[in-house]
Tab-separated table of C-alpha atoms in Angstrom:
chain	number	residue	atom	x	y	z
A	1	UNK	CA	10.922	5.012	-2.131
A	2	UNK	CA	8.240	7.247	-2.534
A	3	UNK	CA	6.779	8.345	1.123
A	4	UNK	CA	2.425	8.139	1.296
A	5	UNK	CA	3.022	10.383	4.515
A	6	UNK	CA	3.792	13.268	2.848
A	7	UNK	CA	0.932	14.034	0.801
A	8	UNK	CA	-0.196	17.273	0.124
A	9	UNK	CA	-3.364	19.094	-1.592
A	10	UNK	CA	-2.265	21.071	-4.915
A	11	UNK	CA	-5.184	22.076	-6.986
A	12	UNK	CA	-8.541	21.519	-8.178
A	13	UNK	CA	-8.424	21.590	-11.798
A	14	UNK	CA	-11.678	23.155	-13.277
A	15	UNK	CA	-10.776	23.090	-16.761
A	16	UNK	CA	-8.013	21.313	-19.177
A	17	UNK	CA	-5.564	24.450	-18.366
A	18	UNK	CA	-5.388	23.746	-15.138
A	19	UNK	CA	-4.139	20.033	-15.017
A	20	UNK	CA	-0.261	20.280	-13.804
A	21	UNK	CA	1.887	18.704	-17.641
A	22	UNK	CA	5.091	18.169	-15.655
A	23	UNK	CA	5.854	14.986	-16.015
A	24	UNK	CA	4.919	13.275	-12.836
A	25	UNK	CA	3.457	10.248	-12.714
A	26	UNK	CA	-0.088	10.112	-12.188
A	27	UNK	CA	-2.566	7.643	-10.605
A	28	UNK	CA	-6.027	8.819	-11.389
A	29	UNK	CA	-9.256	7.968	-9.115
A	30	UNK	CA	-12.690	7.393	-10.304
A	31	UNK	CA	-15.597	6.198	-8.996
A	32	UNK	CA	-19.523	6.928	-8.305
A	33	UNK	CA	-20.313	9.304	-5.851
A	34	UNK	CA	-21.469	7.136	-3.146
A	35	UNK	CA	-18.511	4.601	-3.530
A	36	UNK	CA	-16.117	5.445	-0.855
A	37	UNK	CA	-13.687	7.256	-3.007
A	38	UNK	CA	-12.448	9.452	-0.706
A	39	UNK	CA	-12.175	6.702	2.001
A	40	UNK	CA	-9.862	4.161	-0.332
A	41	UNK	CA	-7.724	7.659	-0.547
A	42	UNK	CA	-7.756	7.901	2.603
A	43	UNK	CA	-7.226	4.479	3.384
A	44	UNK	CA	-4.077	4.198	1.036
A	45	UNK	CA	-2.412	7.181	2.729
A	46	UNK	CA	-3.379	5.709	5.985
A	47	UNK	CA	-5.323	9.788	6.967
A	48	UNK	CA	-8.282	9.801	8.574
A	49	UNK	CA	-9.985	12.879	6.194
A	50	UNK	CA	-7.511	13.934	3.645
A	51	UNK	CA	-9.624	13.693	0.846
A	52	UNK	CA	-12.551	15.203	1.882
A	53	UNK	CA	-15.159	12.357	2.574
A	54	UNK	CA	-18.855	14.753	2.207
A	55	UNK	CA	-21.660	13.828	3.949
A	56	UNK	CA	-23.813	14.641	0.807
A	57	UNK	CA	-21.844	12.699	-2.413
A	58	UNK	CA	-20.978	14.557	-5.570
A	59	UNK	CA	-18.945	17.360	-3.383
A	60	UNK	CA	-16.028	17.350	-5.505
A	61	UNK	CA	-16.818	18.939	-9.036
A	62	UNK	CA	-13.627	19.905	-9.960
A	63	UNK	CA	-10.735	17.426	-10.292
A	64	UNK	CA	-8.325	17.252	-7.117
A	65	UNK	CA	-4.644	17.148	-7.424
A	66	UNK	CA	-3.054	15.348	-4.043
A	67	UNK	CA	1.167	15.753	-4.488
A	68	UNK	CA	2.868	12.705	-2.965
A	69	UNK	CA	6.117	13.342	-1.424
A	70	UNK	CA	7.054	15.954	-4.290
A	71	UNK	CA	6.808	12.827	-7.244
A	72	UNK	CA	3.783	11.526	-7.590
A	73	UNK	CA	0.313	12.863	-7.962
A	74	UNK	CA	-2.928	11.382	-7.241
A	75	UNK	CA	-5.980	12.401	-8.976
A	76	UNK	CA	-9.646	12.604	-8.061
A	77	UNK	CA	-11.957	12.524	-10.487
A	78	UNK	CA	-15.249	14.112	-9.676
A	79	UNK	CA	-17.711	11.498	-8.695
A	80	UNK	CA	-20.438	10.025	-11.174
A	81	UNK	CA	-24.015	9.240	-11.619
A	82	UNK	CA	-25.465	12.029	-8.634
A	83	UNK	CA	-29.483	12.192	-9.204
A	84	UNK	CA	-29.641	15.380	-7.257
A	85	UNK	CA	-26.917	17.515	-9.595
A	86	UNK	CA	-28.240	19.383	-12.513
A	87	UNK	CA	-27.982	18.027	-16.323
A	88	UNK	CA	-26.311	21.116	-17.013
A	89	UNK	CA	-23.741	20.368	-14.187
A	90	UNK	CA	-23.270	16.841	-15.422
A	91	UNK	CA	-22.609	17.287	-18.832
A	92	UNK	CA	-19.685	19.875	-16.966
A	93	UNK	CA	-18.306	17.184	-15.349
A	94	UNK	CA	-18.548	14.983	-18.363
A	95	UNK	CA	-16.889	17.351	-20.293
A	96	UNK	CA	-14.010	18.173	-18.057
A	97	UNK	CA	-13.255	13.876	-17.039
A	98	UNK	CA	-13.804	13.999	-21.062
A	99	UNK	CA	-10.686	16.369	-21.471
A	100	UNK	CA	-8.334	14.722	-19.124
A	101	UNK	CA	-8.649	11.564	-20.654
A	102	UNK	CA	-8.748	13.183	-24.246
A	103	UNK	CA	-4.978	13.426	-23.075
A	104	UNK	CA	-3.481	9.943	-22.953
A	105	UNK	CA	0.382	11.432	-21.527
A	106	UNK	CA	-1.824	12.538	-18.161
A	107	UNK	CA	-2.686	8.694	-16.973
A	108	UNK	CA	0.207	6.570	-15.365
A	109	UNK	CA	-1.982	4.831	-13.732
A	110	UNK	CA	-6.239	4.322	-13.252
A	111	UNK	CA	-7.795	3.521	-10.733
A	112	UNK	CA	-11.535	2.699	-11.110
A	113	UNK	CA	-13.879	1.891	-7.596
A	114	UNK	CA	-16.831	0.261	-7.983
A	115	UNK	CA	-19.243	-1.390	-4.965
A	116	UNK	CA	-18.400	-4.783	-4.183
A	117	UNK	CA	-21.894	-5.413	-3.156
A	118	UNK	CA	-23.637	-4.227	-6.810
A	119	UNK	CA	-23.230	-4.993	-10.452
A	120	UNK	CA	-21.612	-1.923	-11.811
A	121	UNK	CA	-24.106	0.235	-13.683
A	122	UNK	CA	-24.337	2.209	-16.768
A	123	UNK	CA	-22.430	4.909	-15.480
A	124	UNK	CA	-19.556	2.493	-14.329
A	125	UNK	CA	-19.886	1.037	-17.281
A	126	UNK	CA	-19.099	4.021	-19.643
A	127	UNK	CA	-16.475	5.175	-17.601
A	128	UNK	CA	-14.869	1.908	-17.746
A	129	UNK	CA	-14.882	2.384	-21.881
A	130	UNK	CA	-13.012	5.925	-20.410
A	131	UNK	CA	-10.076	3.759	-19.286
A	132	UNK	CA	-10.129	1.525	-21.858
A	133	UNK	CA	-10.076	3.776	-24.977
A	134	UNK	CA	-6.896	5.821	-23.078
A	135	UNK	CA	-4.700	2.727	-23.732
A	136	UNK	CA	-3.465	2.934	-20.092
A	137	UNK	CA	-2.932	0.481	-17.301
A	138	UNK	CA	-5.595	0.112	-15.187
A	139	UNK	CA	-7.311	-1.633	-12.174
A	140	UNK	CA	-10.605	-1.724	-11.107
A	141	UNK	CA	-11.148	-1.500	-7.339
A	142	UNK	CA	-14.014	-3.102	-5.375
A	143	UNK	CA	-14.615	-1.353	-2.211
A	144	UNK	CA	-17.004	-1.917	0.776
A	145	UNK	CA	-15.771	-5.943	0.731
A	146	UNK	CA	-16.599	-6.150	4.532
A	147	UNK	CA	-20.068	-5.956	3.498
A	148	UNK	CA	-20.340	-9.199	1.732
A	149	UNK	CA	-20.381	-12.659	3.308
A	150	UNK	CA	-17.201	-14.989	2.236
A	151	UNK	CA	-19.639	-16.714	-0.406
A	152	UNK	CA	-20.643	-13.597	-2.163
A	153	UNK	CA	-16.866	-12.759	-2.782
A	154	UNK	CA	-15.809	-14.278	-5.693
A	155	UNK	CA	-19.106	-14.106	-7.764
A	156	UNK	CA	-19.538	-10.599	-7.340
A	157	UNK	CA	-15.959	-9.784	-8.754
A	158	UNK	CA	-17.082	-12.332	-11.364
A	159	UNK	CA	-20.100	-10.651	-12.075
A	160	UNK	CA	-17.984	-6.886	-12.023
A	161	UNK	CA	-15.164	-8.574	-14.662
A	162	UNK	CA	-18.134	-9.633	-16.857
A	163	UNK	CA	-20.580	-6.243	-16.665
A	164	UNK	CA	-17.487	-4.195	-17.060
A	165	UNK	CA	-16.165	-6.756	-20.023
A	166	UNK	CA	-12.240	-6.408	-18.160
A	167	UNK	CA	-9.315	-7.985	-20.247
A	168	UNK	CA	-7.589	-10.364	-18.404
A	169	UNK	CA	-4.575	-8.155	-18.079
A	170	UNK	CA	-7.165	-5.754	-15.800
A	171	UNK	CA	-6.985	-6.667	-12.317
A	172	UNK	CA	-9.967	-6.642	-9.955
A	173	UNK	CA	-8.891	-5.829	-6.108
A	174	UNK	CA	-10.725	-6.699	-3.668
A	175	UNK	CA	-10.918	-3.811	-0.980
A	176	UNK	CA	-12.537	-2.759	2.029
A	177	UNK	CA	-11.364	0.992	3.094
A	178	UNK	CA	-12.721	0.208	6.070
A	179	UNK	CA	-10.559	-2.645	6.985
A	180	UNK	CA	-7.772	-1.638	5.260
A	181	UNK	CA	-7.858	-5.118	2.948
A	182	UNK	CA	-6.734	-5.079	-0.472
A	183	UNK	CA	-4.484	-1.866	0.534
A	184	UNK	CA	-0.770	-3.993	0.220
A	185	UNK	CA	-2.674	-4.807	-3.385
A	186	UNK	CA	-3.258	-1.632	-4.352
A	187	UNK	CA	0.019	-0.269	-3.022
A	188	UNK	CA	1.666	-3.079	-5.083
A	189	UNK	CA	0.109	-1.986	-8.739
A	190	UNK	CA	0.822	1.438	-8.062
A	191	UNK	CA	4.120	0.875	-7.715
A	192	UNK	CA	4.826	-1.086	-10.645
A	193	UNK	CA	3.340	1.445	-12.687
A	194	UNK	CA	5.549	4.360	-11.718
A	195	UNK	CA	8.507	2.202	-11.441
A	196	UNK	CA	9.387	2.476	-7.675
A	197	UNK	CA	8.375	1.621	-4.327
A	198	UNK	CA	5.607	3.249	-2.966
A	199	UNK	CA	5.043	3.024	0.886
């Protein structure tokens, strides 16, 4: 059983040299900046602020290695679609998510967050095509679930399945990171991808 209370920070990877090729499963993290990435990392490891949650989104430009219990790695991907970043700073970022997916042996795992409340836009959108064209197993998560009422549920992870044009083999989670719902879910994928328990 792999142990979510011993997590600890490794790196942040700022170019393809840097990304650890050990053989570790890993379970990559994307999402737009003002998604609650950090917070559904957070949430899953059940800390308060171990990835860094920034007042101001698009704090993390390089990509963050978390080391679970010495076998498994989570990965943050910077976070997308910023207005107030420079072009020159997002075609950086696009380069550098472009290079770790350039290497399909990385992925074990993605994990894509996208708001509940919204229909995923462009930038979702290409990023989605990220996970697709890397042949990997992936999941899309939608956070911020409290926010909706019971009736909006099901037609807003309609409407995400259809913008983001998901297989049916792609599951859609339902998640709040501030309730802790669609955690067990979540917890469940990940370990069936890297083949044992993860708790």
């Amino acid at each position: 059983m792999i142990n979510l209370q011993k997590a600890e920070f490794v790196r942040s990877a700022a170019k393809r040299e840097d990304f650890p090729r050990d053989g570790m499963p890993q379970v990559v993290f994307s999402g737009r900046s003002n998604v609650g990435k950090s917070s559904v990392i957070n949430r899953l490891l059940n800390r308060k602020n171990f990835a860094r949650v920034g007042n101001s989104p698009g704090k993390t430009t390089h990509i963050n290695y978390f080391k679970i219990d010495g076998r498994l790695y989570l990965v943050d991907l910077p976070g997308y679609g910023y207005a107030k970043v420079s072009k020159a700073e997002k075609e950086r970022w696009g380069r550098l998510i472009q290079s770790w997916f350039d290497d399909p042996s990385l992925m074990t795992l993605g994990v894509m967050i996208v708001d509940a409340r919204h229909k995923p836009t462009a930038d979702d959108c290409t990023m989605g095509t990220w996970f697709k064209q890397a042949g990997r197993p992936y999941a899309v998560v939608a956070n911020k679930l409290d926010k909706l009422k019971k009736s909006e549920i099901e037609p807003n992870l309609q409407r995400i399945r259809e913008t983001l044009e998901l297989e049916d083999t792609v599951k859609v989670i339902p998640f709040s990171a501030e309730k802790g719902e669609g955690r067990q879910a979540l917890l469940a994928l990940i370990s069936d991808q890297v083949g044992e328990s993860v708790q």
